[in-house]
Amino acid sequence: MNEYYVSKKVPVQFLDTKTHFNSLTSKEKKYAYNLYKASWEGSPIVFKQVSPESWSIYLLLKKIYKKNSVKKLKEYGKKYKLEDEISHFLNYSITFFGNMGNYYSYGDKKFIPRTKKKVFTKIINHFTKKNYDNLINIIYKVN
């Protein structure tokens, strides 16, 4: 089972593009913006091709991050002594978005959260106020 867990540390690089973006002409800025929009408009196709559940996972994570900052998730983890589990949740999310689904983009290998399903469910339920047990069972299902 360990072979399916997301890494404990997932590297994240923040790109400071402000200086470069500001050096673009108005036409180039518009082009860059529209390219960005087009790429996200096409993303459902990629999610749906990765696995049948990837689109649903995307919608779930999007719902959580649309209303909650990473800081808020970490505060929840600190309050309930779930710091490691929140870290694993964040790493799962980063890996999911980076691969545009719940399989690594190389080798078609599925990955799952490093935390226990019960705790993952608790985190999801807390931030969505909704039951996602069926989807969570699929997230953790490995052949």
Coordinates of C-alpha atoms in Angstrom, one line a residue, residues 7-105:
S7 CA 5.3 11.8 -1.1
K8 CA 5.7 13.3 2.4
K9 CA 7.2 16.4 0.9
V10 CA 6.0 17.7 -2.4
P11 CA 8.1 20.6 -3.8
V12 CA 6.2 23.8 -4.6
Q13 CA 7.8 26.6 -6.5
F14 CA 6.2 30.0 -6.5
L15 CA 6.8 32.0 -9.7
D16 CA 7.1 35.7 -9.5
T17 CA 5.9 36.7 -12.9
K18 CA 4.8 40.2 -12.1
T19 CA 7.9 42.0 -13.4
H20 CA 7.9 40.0 -16.7
F21 CA 4.2 40.3 -17.2
N22 CA 4.3 44.1 -16.6
S23 CA 7.0 44.3 -19.3
L24 CA 4.6 42.9 -21.9
T25 CA 2.7 45.1 -24.3
S26 CA -1.1 45.3 -23.9
K27 CA -1.6 42.9 -26.8
E28 CA 0.8 40.4 -25.3
K29 CA -0.9 40.6 -21.9
K30 CA -4.2 40.0 -23.5
Y31 CA -2.8 37.0 -25.4
A32 CA -1.2 35.5 -22.2
Y33 CA -4.5 36.0 -20.3
N34 CA -6.5 34.3 -23.0
L35 CA -4.1 31.5 -23.3
Y36 CA -4.4 30.9 -19.6
K37 CA -8.2 31.0 -19.7
A38 CA -8.2 28.6 -22.7
S39 CA -6.0 26.1 -20.9
W40 CA -8.3 25.9 -17.9
E41 CA -11.4 25.8 -20.1
G42 CA -9.9 22.6 -21.7
S43 CA -8.9 21.1 -18.4
P44 CA -12.1 19.1 -17.8
I45 CA -11.2 17.0 -20.9
V46 CA -7.8 16.1 -19.3
F47 CA -9.3 15.3 -15.9
K48 CA -12.0 13.1 -17.4
Q49 CA -9.5 11.2 -19.5
V50 CA -7.2 10.5 -16.5
S51 CA -9.8 8.5 -14.6
P52 CA -13.6 8.4 -14.2
E53 CA -13.3 9.9 -10.7
S54 CA -10.7 12.7 -11.4
W55 CA -13.3 15.3 -12.4
S56 CA -15.3 14.7 -9.2
I57 CA -12.1 14.9 -7.1
Y58 CA -11.2 18.2 -8.9
L59 CA -14.7 19.7 -8.2
L60 CA -14.4 18.6 -4.5
L61 CA -10.9 20.1 -4.1
K62 CA -11.9 23.3 -6.0
K63 CA -14.9 23.6 -3.6
I64 CA -12.6 23.4 -0.6
Y65 CA -9.9 25.8 -1.8
K66 CA -12.4 28.3 -3.2
K67 CA -13.7 28.9 0.3
N68 CA -10.6 28.1 2.4
S69 CA -7.0 29.3 2.3
V70 CA -4.1 27.0 3.0
K71 CA -3.6 29.1 6.2
K72 CA -7.2 28.2 7.3
L73 CA -6.6 24.5 6.7
K74 CA -3.4 24.7 8.7
E75 CA -5.2 26.5 11.6
Y76 CA -7.8 23.7 11.6
G77 CA -4.9 21.1 11.7
K78 CA -3.3 22.9 14.6
K79 CA -6.6 23.3 16.6
Y80 CA -7.4 19.6 16.3
K81 CA -3.8 18.3 16.4
L82 CA -3.9 17.2 12.8
E83 CA -0.9 19.1 11.5
D84 CA 0.6 16.0 9.7
E85 CA -2.7 15.0 8.3
I86 CA -3.4 18.5 6.9
S87 CA 0.1 18.4 5.4
H88 CA -0.7 15.1 3.7
F89 CA -4.0 16.5 2.5
L90 CA -2.2 19.5 1.0
N91 CA 0.4 17.2 -0.6
Y92 CA -2.3 15.1 -2.1
S93 CA -4.0 18.2 -3.5
I94 CA -0.7 19.5 -5.0
T95 CA 0.1 16.2 -6.6
F96 CA -3.5 15.9 -7.9
F97 CA -3.5 19.3 -9.5
G98 CA 0.1 18.9 -10.8
N99 CA -0.9 15.7 -12.6
M100 CA -4.3 16.9 -13.6
G101 CA -5.9 13.8 -12.0
N102 CA -5.3 11.0 -9.4
Y103 CA -2.7 9.1 -11.5
Y104 CA 0.9 10.2 -12.0
S105 CA 1.4 11.6 -15.5

